[in-house]
mmCIF file with all atom_site columns, C-alpha atoms in Angstrom:
data_model
loop_
_atom_site.group_PDB
_atom_site.id
_atom_site.type_symbol
_atom_site.label_atom_id
_atom_site.label_alt_id
_atom_site.label_comp_id
_atom_site.label_asym_id
_atom_site.label_entity_id
_atom_site.label_seq_id
_atom_site.pdbx_PDB_ins_code
_atom_site.Cartn_x
_atom_site.Cartn_y
_atom_site.Cartn_z
_atom_site.occupancy
_atom_site.B_iso_or_equiv
_atom_site.pdbx_formal_charge
_atom_site.auth_seq_id
_atom_site.auth_comp_id
_atom_site.auth_asym_id
_atom_site.auth_atom_id
_atom_site.pdbx_PDB_model_num
ATOM 1   C CA . MET G 1 1   ? 95.152  61.310 57.375  1.00 38.00 ? 1453 MET G CA 1
ATOM 2   C CA . SER G 1 2   ? 95.543  64.884 56.560  1.00 37.00 ? 1454 SER G CA 1
ATOM 3   C CA . GLU G 1 3   ? 97.557  67.082 58.182  1.00 44.00 ? 1455 GLU G CA 1
ATOM 4   C CA . MET G 1 4   ? 96.309  70.544 59.157  1.00 47.00 ? 1456 MET G CA 1
ATOM 5   C CA . SER G 1 5   ? 98.586  73.500 58.451  1.00 54.00 ? 1457 SER G CA 1
ATOM 6   C CA . VAL G 1 6   ? 98.971  77.067 60.985  1.00 56.00 ? 1458 VAL G CA 1
ATOM 7   C CA . ASP G 1 7   ? 99.581  79.853 58.942  1.00 68.00 ? 1459 ASP G CA 1
ATOM 8   C CA . SER G 1 8   ? 102.441 81.046 60.184  1.00 73.00 ? 1460 SER G CA 1
ATOM 9   C CA . ASN G 1 9   ? 101.595 84.724 60.213  1.00 78.00 ? 1461 ASN G CA 1
ATOM 10  C CA . ALA G 1 10  ? 98.824  83.847 62.798  1.00 76.00 ? 1462 ALA G CA 1
ATOM 11  C CA . VAL G 1 11  ? 100.772 82.398 64.875  1.00 78.00 ? 1463 VAL G CA 1
ATOM 12  C CA . ASP G 1 12  ? 103.664 85.132 65.010  1.00 82.00 ? 1464 ASP G CA 1
ATOM 13  C CA . ASN G 1 13  ? 101.111 87.294 65.278  1.00 81.00 ? 1465 ASN G CA 1
ATOM 14  C CA . LEU G 1 14  ? 99.500  86.276 68.493  1.00 80.00 ? 1466 LEU G CA 1
ATOM 15  C CA . VAL G 1 15  ? 103.048 85.731 69.889  1.00 81.00 ? 1467 VAL G CA 1
ATOM 16  C CA . ASP G 1 16  ? 103.595 89.234 69.983  1.00 84.00 ? 1468 ASP G CA 1
ATOM 17  C CA . ILE G 1 17  ? 99.734  90.080 71.193  1.00 82.00 ? 1469 ILE G CA 1
ATOM 18  C CA . LEU G 1 18  ? 100.560 87.565 74.284  1.00 81.00 ? 1470 LEU G CA 1
ATOM 19  C CA . ARG G 1 19  ? 104.181 88.672 74.712  1.00 81.00 ? 1471 ARG G CA 1
ATOM 20  C CA . LYS G 1 20  ? 103.204 92.138 75.178  1.00 84.00 ? 1472 LYS G CA 1
ATOM 21  C CA . TRP G 1 21  ? 100.613 91.145 77.413  1.00 81.00 ? 1473 TRP G CA 1
ATOM 22  C CA . LEU G 1 22  ? 102.978 89.022 79.858  1.00 79.00 ? 1474 LEU G CA 1
ATOM 23  C CA . ILE G 1 23  ? 106.012 91.269 80.012  1.00 80.00 ? 1475 ILE G CA 1
ATOM 24  C CA . GLY G 1 24  ? 103.408 94.680 80.265  1.00 77.00 ? 1476 GLY G CA 1
ATOM 25  C CA . GLY G 1 25  ? 102.650 94.021 83.990  1.00 66.00 ? 1477 GLY G CA 1
ATOM 26  C CA . ASP G 1 26  ? 99.026  95.150 82.984  1.00 65.00 ? 1478 ASP G CA 1
ATOM 27  C CA . ASP G 1 27  ? 96.734  93.252 85.668  1.00 65.00 ? 1479 ASP G CA 1
ATOM 28  C CA . GLU G 1 28  ? 93.632  93.595 83.059  1.00 71.00 ? 1480 GLU G CA 1
ATOM 29  C CA . ASP G 1 29  ? 92.842  90.147 81.577  1.00 70.00 ? 1481 ASP G CA 1
ATOM 30  C CA . LEU G 1 30  ? 93.351  89.587 77.820  1.00 73.00 ? 1482 LEU G CA 1
ATOM 31  C CA . VAL G 1 31  ? 90.529  88.795 75.933  1.00 68.00 ? 1483 VAL G CA 1
ATOM 32  C CA . LEU G 1 32  ? 91.054  87.055 72.681  1.00 68.00 ? 1484 LEU G CA 1
ATOM 33  C CA . ASP G 1 33  ? 88.073  86.346 70.099  1.00 66.00 ? 1485 ASP G CA 1
ATOM 34  C CA . ASN G 1 34  ? 87.694  85.002 67.037  1.00 68.00 ? 1486 ASN G CA 1
ATOM 35  C CA . VAL G 1 35  ? 91.305  83.444 66.710  1.00 69.00 ? 1487 VAL G CA 1
ATOM 36  C CA . ASP G 1 36  ? 92.230  79.876 65.016  1.00 72.00 ? 1488 ASP G CA 1
ATOM 37  C CA . GLY G 1 37  ? 92.553  77.098 67.629  1.00 75.00 ? 1489 GLY G CA 1
ATOM 38  C CA . MET G 1 38  ? 95.576  75.746 65.687  1.00 77.00 ? 1490 MET G CA 1
ATOM 39  C CA . ALA G 1 39  ? 97.173  79.657 65.350  1.00 76.00 ? 1491 ALA G CA 1
ATOM 40  C CA . ALA G 1 40  ? 96.721  79.670 69.403  1.00 76.00 ? 1492 ALA G CA 1
ATOM 41  C CA . ALA G 1 41  ? 98.119  76.490 70.351  1.00 76.00 ? 1493 ALA G CA 1
ATOM 42  C CA . ALA G 1 42  ? 101.569 76.900 68.623  1.00 79.00 ? 1494 ALA G CA 1
ATOM 43  C CA . ALA G 1 43  ? 101.538 80.458 70.145  1.00 79.00 ? 1495 ALA G CA 1
ATOM 44  C CA . ILE G 1 44  ? 101.052 79.488 73.393  1.00 77.00 ? 1496 ILE G CA 1
ATOM 45  C CA . LYS G 1 45  ? 103.506 76.371 73.248  1.00 79.00 ? 1497 LYS G CA 1
ATOM 46  C CA . SER G 1 46  ? 105.999 78.644 71.686  1.00 82.00 ? 1498 SER G CA 1
ATOM 47  C CA . LEU G 1 47  ? 106.094 81.197 74.673  1.00 83.00 ? 1499 LEU G CA 1
ATOM 48  C CA . PHE G 1 48  ? 105.512 78.618 77.712  1.00 88.00 ? 1500 PHE G CA 1
ATOM 49  C CA . ARG G 1 49  ? 107.133 75.911 79.738  1.00 90.00 ? 1501 ARG G CA 1
ATOM 50  C CA . GLN G 1 50  ? 104.217 73.113 79.648  1.00 90.00 ? 1502 GLN G CA 1
ATOM 51  C CA . ALA G 1 51  ? 104.367 71.563 83.807  1.00 94.00 ? 1503 ALA G CA 1
ATOM 52  C CA . PRO G 1 52  ? 101.376 69.516 84.063  1.00 96.00 ? 1504 PRO G CA 1
ATOM 53  C CA . ALA G 1 53  ? 100.194 68.795 87.786  1.00 98.00 ? 1505 ALA G CA 1
ATOM 54  C CA . ALA G 1 54  ? 97.008  66.765 89.239  1.00 99.00 ? 1506 ALA G CA 1
ATOM 55  C CA . GLY G 1 55  ? 95.537  67.178 93.038  1.00 98.00 ? 1507 GLY G CA 1
ATOM 56  C CA . GLY G 1 56  ? 92.249  66.572 94.364  1.00 98.00 ? 1508 GLY G CA 1
ATOM 57  C CA . LEU G 1 57  ? 89.639  67.828 96.624  1.00 98.00 ? 1509 LEU G CA 1
ATOM 58  C CA . VAL G 1 58  ? 89.094  65.128 99.268  1.00 97.00 ? 1510 VAL G CA 1
ATOM 59  C CA . LYS G 1 59  ? 85.077  64.607 100.721 1.00 96.00 ? 1511 LYS G CA 1
ATOM 60  C CA . TYR G 1 60  ? 86.132  63.799 104.610 1.00 94.00 ? 1512 TYR G CA 1
ATOM 61  C CA . GLY G 1 61  ? 82.648  62.942 105.967 1.00 92.00 ? 1513 GLY G CA 1
ATOM 62  C CA . ASN G 1 62  ? 80.771  66.849 104.995 1.00 94.00 ? 1514 ASN G CA 1
ATOM 63  C CA . ASN G 1 63  ? 83.426  68.504 104.487 1.00 96.00 ? 1515 ASN G CA 1
ATOM 64  C CA . ILE G 1 64  ? 86.217  68.647 101.605 1.00 98.00 ? 1516 ILE G CA 1
ATOM 65  C CA . VAL G 1 65  ? 90.111  68.829 102.487 1.00 97.00 ? 1517 VAL G CA 1
ATOM 66  C CA . ALA G 1 66  ? 92.289  71.628 101.845 1.00 98.00 ? 1518 ALA G CA 1
ATOM 67  C CA . ILE G 1 67  ? 95.479  72.958 102.453 1.00 98.00 ? 1519 ILE G CA 1
ATOM 68  C CA . GLU G 1 68  ? 97.546  76.121 103.277 1.00 98.00 ? 1520 GLU G CA 1
ATOM 69  C CA . ARG G 1 69  ? 100.459 76.322 101.242 1.00 97.00 ? 1521 ARG G CA 1
ATOM 70  C CA . ASN G 1 70  ? 102.787 79.832 102.071 1.00 95.00 ? 1522 ASN G CA 1
ATOM 71  C CA . GLY G 1 71  ? 99.557  81.622 103.237 1.00 95.00 ? 1523 GLY G CA 1
ATOM 72  C CA . LYS G 1 72  ? 97.069  80.805 101.009 1.00 96.00 ? 1524 LYS G CA 1
ATOM 73  C CA . PRO G 1 73  ? 94.159  78.269 101.080 1.00 98.00 ? 1525 PRO G CA 1
ATOM 74  C CA . ASP G 1 74  ? 94.272  75.781 98.327  1.00 97.00 ? 1526 ASP G CA 1
ATOM 75  C CA . PHE G 1 75  ? 93.695  72.321 97.632  1.00 98.00 ? 1527 PHE G CA 1
ATOM 76  C CA . PRO G 1 76  ? 96.727  69.469 97.554  1.00 98.00 ? 1528 PRO G CA 1
ATOM 77  C CA . LYS G 1 77  ? 98.080  68.704 94.012  1.00 98.00 ? 1529 LYS G CA 1
ATOM 78  C CA . GLY G 1 78  ? 101.689 68.987 92.038  1.00 97.00 ? 1530 GLY G CA 1
ATOM 79  C CA . HIS G 1 79  ? 103.500 68.127 89.316  1.00 97.00 ? 1531 HIS G CA 1
ATOM 80  C CA . ILE G 1 80  ? 103.004 64.621 87.527  1.00 98.00 ? 1532 ILE G CA 1
ATOM 81  C CA . GLU G 1 81  ? 106.240 62.876 87.068  1.00 98.00 ? 1533 GLU G CA 1
ATOM 82  C CA . LYS G 1 82  ? 107.563 61.262 83.942  1.00 96.00 ? 1534 LYS G CA 1
ATOM 83  C CA . ASN G 1 83  ? 105.336 58.172 83.232  1.00 97.00 ? 1535 ASN G CA 1
ATOM 84  C CA . GLU G 1 84  ? 102.773 59.032 85.530  1.00 98.00 ? 1536 GLU G CA 1
ATOM 85  C CA . SER G 1 85  ? 99.479  59.172 85.151  1.00 98.00 ? 1537 SER G CA 1
ATOM 86  C CA . PRO G 1 86  ? 97.062  62.229 86.290  1.00 99.00 ? 1538 PRO G CA 1
ATOM 87  C CA . GLU G 1 87  ? 95.264  60.094 88.637  1.00 99.00 ? 1539 GLU G CA 1
ATOM 88  C CA . ALA G 1 88  ? 98.149  58.117 90.058  1.00 99.00 ? 1540 ALA G CA 1
ATOM 89  C CA . ALA G 1 89  ? 100.134 62.208 90.501  1.00 99.00 ? 1541 ALA G CA 1
ATOM 90  C CA . ALA G 1 90  ? 97.009  63.749 92.268  1.00 99.00 ? 1542 ALA G CA 1
ATOM 91  C CA . LEU G 1 91  ? 96.596  60.104 94.943  1.00 99.00 ? 1543 LEU G CA 1
ATOM 92  C CA . ARG G 1 92  ? 100.275 60.572 94.873  1.00 98.00 ? 1544 ARG G CA 1
ATOM 93  C CA . GLU G 1 93  ? 100.503 64.426 95.671  1.00 98.00 ? 1545 GLU G CA 1
ATOM 94  C CA . VAL G 1 94  ? 96.850  64.390 98.366  1.00 98.00 ? 1546 VAL G CA 1
ATOM 95  C CA . GLU G 1 95  ? 98.608  61.616 99.961  1.00 97.00 ? 1547 GLU G CA 1
ATOM 96  C CA . GLU G 1 96  ? 102.091 63.368 100.572 1.00 98.00 ? 1548 GLU G CA 1
ATOM 97  C CA . GLU G 1 97  ? 101.010 66.822 101.185 1.00 98.00 ? 1549 GLU G CA 1
ATOM 98  C CA . THR G 1 98  ? 97.933  65.929 103.635 1.00 97.00 ? 1550 THR G CA 1
ATOM 99  C CA . GLY G 1 99  ? 98.966  62.579 105.562 1.00 96.00 ? 1551 GLY G CA 1
ATOM 100 C CA . MET G 1 100 ? 95.981  61.727 104.198 1.00 96.00 ? 1552 MET G CA 1
ATOM 101 C CA . LYS G 1 101 ? 95.425  56.895 103.899 1.00 93.00 ? 1553 LYS G CA 1
ATOM 102 C CA . LYS G 1 102 ? 93.565  54.952 101.695 1.00 94.00 ? 1554 LYS G CA 1
ATOM 103 C CA . LEU G 1 103 ? 92.384  57.602 99.015  1.00 97.00 ? 1555 LEU G CA 1
ATOM 104 C CA . SER G 1 104 ? 90.217  56.718 95.983  1.00 98.00 ? 1556 SER G CA 1
ATOM 105 C CA . ILE G 1 105 ? 89.085  58.446 93.221  1.00 99.00 ? 1557 ILE G CA 1
ATOM 106 C CA . LEU G 1 106 ? 85.371  58.888 92.864  1.00 98.00 ? 1558 LEU G CA 1
ATOM 107 C CA . ARG G 1 107 ? 85.195  61.130 89.249  1.00 98.00 ? 1559 ARG G CA 1
ATOM 108 C CA . ALA G 1 108 ? 87.360  63.639 87.237  1.00 98.00 ? 1560 ALA G CA 1
ATOM 109 C CA . LEU G 1 109 ? 86.463  67.465 87.461  1.00 97.00 ? 1561 LEU G CA 1
ATOM 110 C CA . PRO G 1 110 ? 87.435  70.517 85.589  1.00 95.00 ? 1562 PRO G CA 1
ATOM 111 C CA . SER G 1 111 ? 90.988  71.208 85.050  1.00 93.00 ? 1563 SER G CA 1
ATOM 112 C CA . THR G 1 112 ? 92.193  74.527 85.882  1.00 90.00 ? 1564 THR G CA 1
ATOM 113 C CA . TRP G 1 113 ? 95.189  76.614 84.252  1.00 86.00 ? 1565 TRP G CA 1
ATOM 114 C CA . HIS G 1 114 ? 97.065  79.263 84.950  1.00 84.00 ? 1566 HIS G CA 1
ATOM 115 C CA . CYS G 1 115 ? 100.553 80.711 84.046  1.00 83.00 ? 1567 CYS G CA 1
ATOM 116 C CA . TYR G 1 116 ? 103.270 82.303 86.144  1.00 83.00 ? 1568 TYR G CA 1
ATOM 117 C CA . PHE G 1 117 ? 106.822 83.258 85.787  1.00 83.00 ? 1569 PHE G CA 1
ATOM 118 C CA . PHE G 1 118 ? 109.756 81.150 87.275  1.00 88.00 ? 1570 PHE G CA 1
ATOM 119 C CA . ASP G 1 119 ? 113.348 80.623 86.734  1.00 91.00 ? 1571 ASP G CA 1
ATOM 120 C CA . SER G 1 120 ? 113.401 83.603 83.882  1.00 87.00 ? 1572 SER G CA 1
ATOM 121 C CA . GLN G 1 121 ? 110.238 81.234 81.635  1.00 86.00 ? 1573 GLN G CA 1
ATOM 122 C CA . TRP G 1 122 ? 106.814 81.341 81.490  1.00 87.00 ? 1574 TRP G CA 1
ATOM 123 C CA . VAL G 1 123 ? 105.435 78.702 82.129  1.00 90.00 ? 1575 VAL G CA 1
ATOM 124 C CA . LEU G 1 124 ? 101.733 77.509 81.683  1.00 88.00 ? 1576 LEU G CA 1
ATOM 125 C CA . LYS G 1 125 ? 100.359 75.044 84.293  1.00 91.00 ? 1577 LYS G CA 1
ATOM 126 C CA . LYS G 1 126 ? 97.420  72.617 83.679  1.00 91.00 ? 1578 LYS G CA 1
ATOM 127 C CA . THR G 1 127 ? 96.163  71.093 86.925  1.00 96.00 ? 1579 THR G CA 1
ATOM 128 C CA . TYR G 1 128 ? 94.171  67.759 86.433  1.00 98.00 ? 1580 TYR G CA 1
ATOM 129 C CA . TRP G 1 129 ? 91.634  68.126 89.693  1.00 98.00 ? 1581 TRP G CA 1
ATOM 130 C CA . TYR G 1 130 ? 89.643  64.928 91.309  1.00 99.00 ? 1582 TYR G CA 1
ATOM 131 C CA . LEU G 1 131 ? 87.402  64.120 93.375  1.00 98.00 ? 1583 LEU G CA 1
ATOM 132 C CA . MET G 1 132 ? 88.224  61.811 96.123  1.00 98.00 ? 1584 MET G CA 1
ATOM 133 C CA . SER G 1 133 ? 87.382  60.083 99.264  1.00 96.00 ? 1585 SER G CA 1
ATOM 134 C CA . SER G 1 134 ? 89.701  58.315 101.769 1.00 93.00 ? 1586 SER G CA 1
ATOM 135 C CA . SER G 1 135 ? 88.801  55.436 103.684 1.00 88.00 ? 1587 SER G CA 1
ATOM 136 C CA . SER G 1 136 ? 90.347  55.669 106.822 1.00 81.00 ? 1588 SER G CA 1
ATOM 137 C CA . GLN G 1 137 ? 90.284  58.033 109.842 1.00 82.00 ? 1589 GLN G CA 1
ATOM 138 C CA . ASN G 1 138 ? 93.461  60.538 109.236 1.00 75.00 ? 1590 ASN G CA 1
ATOM 139 C CA . ASP G 1 139 ? 95.551  62.203 111.203 1.00 84.00 ? 1591 ASP G CA 1
ATOM 140 C CA . PHE G 1 140 ? 96.729  64.864 109.358 1.00 94.00 ? 1592 PHE G CA 1
ATOM 141 C CA . LYS G 1 141 ? 100.103 66.080 108.577 1.00 95.00 ? 1593 LYS G CA 1
ATOM 142 C CA . PRO G 1 142 ? 101.177 69.371 106.274 1.00 96.00 ? 1594 PRO G CA 1
ATOM 143 C CA . GLN G 1 143 ? 103.919 68.611 104.329 1.00 97.00 ? 1595 GLN G CA 1
ATOM 144 C CA . SER G 1 144 ? 105.944 71.565 105.668 1.00 96.00 ? 1596 SER G CA 1
ATOM 145 C CA . GLU G 1 145 ? 108.524 71.340 102.675 1.00 96.00 ? 1597 GLU G CA 1
ATOM 146 C CA . GLU G 1 146 ? 106.037 72.072 99.800  1.00 95.00 ? 1598 GLU G CA 1
ATOM 147 C CA . GLY G 1 147 ? 105.457 75.197 102.393 1.00 96.00 ? 1599 GLY G CA 1
ATOM 148 C CA . ILE G 1 148 ? 102.147 73.673 103.850 1.00 98.00 ? 1600 ILE G CA 1
ATOM 149 C CA . THR G 1 149 ? 101.481 75.095 107.124 1.00 98.00 ? 1601 THR G CA 1
ATOM 150 C CA . LYS G 1 150 ? 97.764  73.320 107.616 1.00 96.00 ? 1602 LYS G CA 1
ATOM 151 C CA . VAL G 1 151 ? 95.389  70.721 106.678 1.00 97.00 ? 1603 VAL G CA 1
ATOM 152 C CA . PHE G 1 152 ? 91.951  71.783 107.415 1.00 97.00 ? 1604 PHE G CA 1
ATOM 153 C CA . MET G 1 153 ? 88.352  71.294 106.727 1.00 97.00 ? 1605 MET G CA 1
ATOM 154 C CA . ILE G 1 154 ? 86.059  73.324 104.336 1.00 98.00 ? 1606 ILE G CA 1
ATOM 155 C CA . ASP G 1 155 ? 82.819  73.097 105.379 1.00 98.00 ? 1607 ASP G CA 1
ATOM 156 C CA . LYS G 1 156 ? 79.028  75.030 105.062 1.00 97.00 ? 1608 LYS G CA 1
ATOM 157 C CA . ASP G 1 157 ? 79.883  77.600 106.894 1.00 97.00 ? 1609 ASP G CA 1
ATOM 158 C CA . ASN G 1 158 ? 83.339  78.683 105.417 1.00 97.00 ? 1610 ASN G CA 1
ATOM 159 C CA . VAL G 1 159 ? 83.223  77.442 102.020 1.00 98.00 ? 1611 VAL G CA 1
ATOM 160 C CA . HIS G 1 160 ? 82.225  80.770 100.977 1.00 97.00 ? 1612 HIS G CA 1
ATOM 161 C CA . ALA G 1 161 ? 85.739  82.928 102.622 1.00 97.00 ? 1613 ALA G CA 1
ATOM 162 C CA . PHE G 1 162 ? 87.920  79.986 100.889 1.00 98.00 ? 1614 PHE G CA 1
ATOM 163 C CA . LEU G 1 163 ? 86.425  80.669 97.961  1.00 97.00 ? 1615 LEU G CA 1
ATOM 164 C CA . ARG G 1 164 ? 87.146  84.227 98.555  1.00 95.00 ? 1616 ARG G CA 1
ATOM 165 C CA . ASP G 1 165 ? 90.772  83.871 99.398  1.00 96.00 ? 1617 ASP G CA 1
ATOM 166 C CA . THR G 1 166 ? 91.832  81.314 97.339  1.00 94.00 ? 1618 THR G CA 1
ATOM 167 C CA . TYR G 1 167 ? 93.035  81.308 94.105  1.00 90.00 ? 1619 TYR G CA 1
ATOM 168 C CA . PRO G 1 168 ? 90.459  82.515 91.393  1.00 89.00 ? 1620 PRO G CA 1
ATOM 169 C CA . SER G 1 169 ? 90.923  79.935 88.925  1.00 87.00 ? 1621 SER G CA 1
ATOM 170 C CA . LEU G 1 170 ? 90.472  77.708 91.886  1.00 90.00 ? 1622 LEU G CA 1
ATOM 171 C CA . SER G 1 171 ? 87.423  79.565 92.891  1.00 91.00 ? 1623 SER G CA 1
ATOM 172 C CA . PHE G 1 172 ? 86.629  80.319 88.966  1.00 90.00 ? 1624 PHE G CA 1
ATOM 173 C CA . VAL G 1 173 ? 86.496  76.560 87.265  1.00 91.00 ? 1625 VAL G CA 1
ATOM 174 C CA . LEU G 1 174 ? 85.532  74.386 90.670  1.00 94.00 ? 1626 LEU G CA 1
ATOM 175 C CA . ALA G 1 175 ? 83.139  76.345 92.740  1.00 95.00 ? 1627 ALA G CA 1
ATOM 176 C CA . LYS G 1 176 ? 80.216  74.654 91.825  1.00 96.00 ? 1628 LYS G CA 1
ATOM 177 C CA . ASP G 1 177 ? 81.479  71.099 92.247  1.00 96.00 ? 1629 ASP G CA 1
ATOM 178 C CA . ILE G 1 178 ? 83.049  72.226 96.099  1.00 96.00 ? 1630 ILE G CA 1
ATOM 179 C CA . LEU G 1 179 ? 79.519  73.412 96.415  1.00 96.00 ? 1631 LEU G CA 1
ATOM 180 C CA . GLU G 1 180 ? 77.722  70.840 95.387  1.00 96.00 ? 1632 GLU G CA 1
ATOM 181 C CA . VAL G 1 181 ? 80.308  68.530 97.447  1.00 95.00 ? 1633 VAL G CA 1
ATOM 182 C CA . LEU G 1 182 ? 79.015  69.976 100.436 1.00 97.00 ? 1634 LEU G CA 1
ATOM 183 C CA . GLY G 1 183 ? 75.477  70.080 99.919  1.00 94.00 ? 1635 GLY G CA 1
ATOM 184 C CA . VAL G 1 184 ? 75.124  74.407 99.456  1.00 94.00 ? 1636 VAL G CA 1
ATOM 185 C CA . LYS G 1 185 ? 72.832  76.013 97.274  1.00 83.00 ? 1637 LYS G CA 1
#
């Protein structure tokens, strides 16, 4: 097996670009074109603490279950615990944050990535998403200690408002799947 080498100058240059963008407070998107993948991975890893998470879009009748967390529409999700699989974490987090029982995973959905500044450090969060179902009648119970104030249903009538008001990474990556599940063309 041959070992891949990474050009340390390329990594250093990319780290400088990323650091300036991160601390610049600029709302503009950063687009990197023609960047070596290994250098990009090394640069990102050096600047960010990794925070893997998992969550679910629960198909419930003709609806999808959503939450409001800290005043923002979202889907239930949370951190993956040590030695926990993304699938197990997604099932656990959805149950904890919504009170739903008898959940099962139907299929994996695309993952989302976002970064944020927390505790004097940049954090890169990859969230693994799963389409789920529940085989029981559920009494929804928002997990208030996580800032969740309500559990609600997304349907054909309010899906576009949800996509507009939720986090851009969710709308951008999961809109196609959300619309497909709801039967919206």
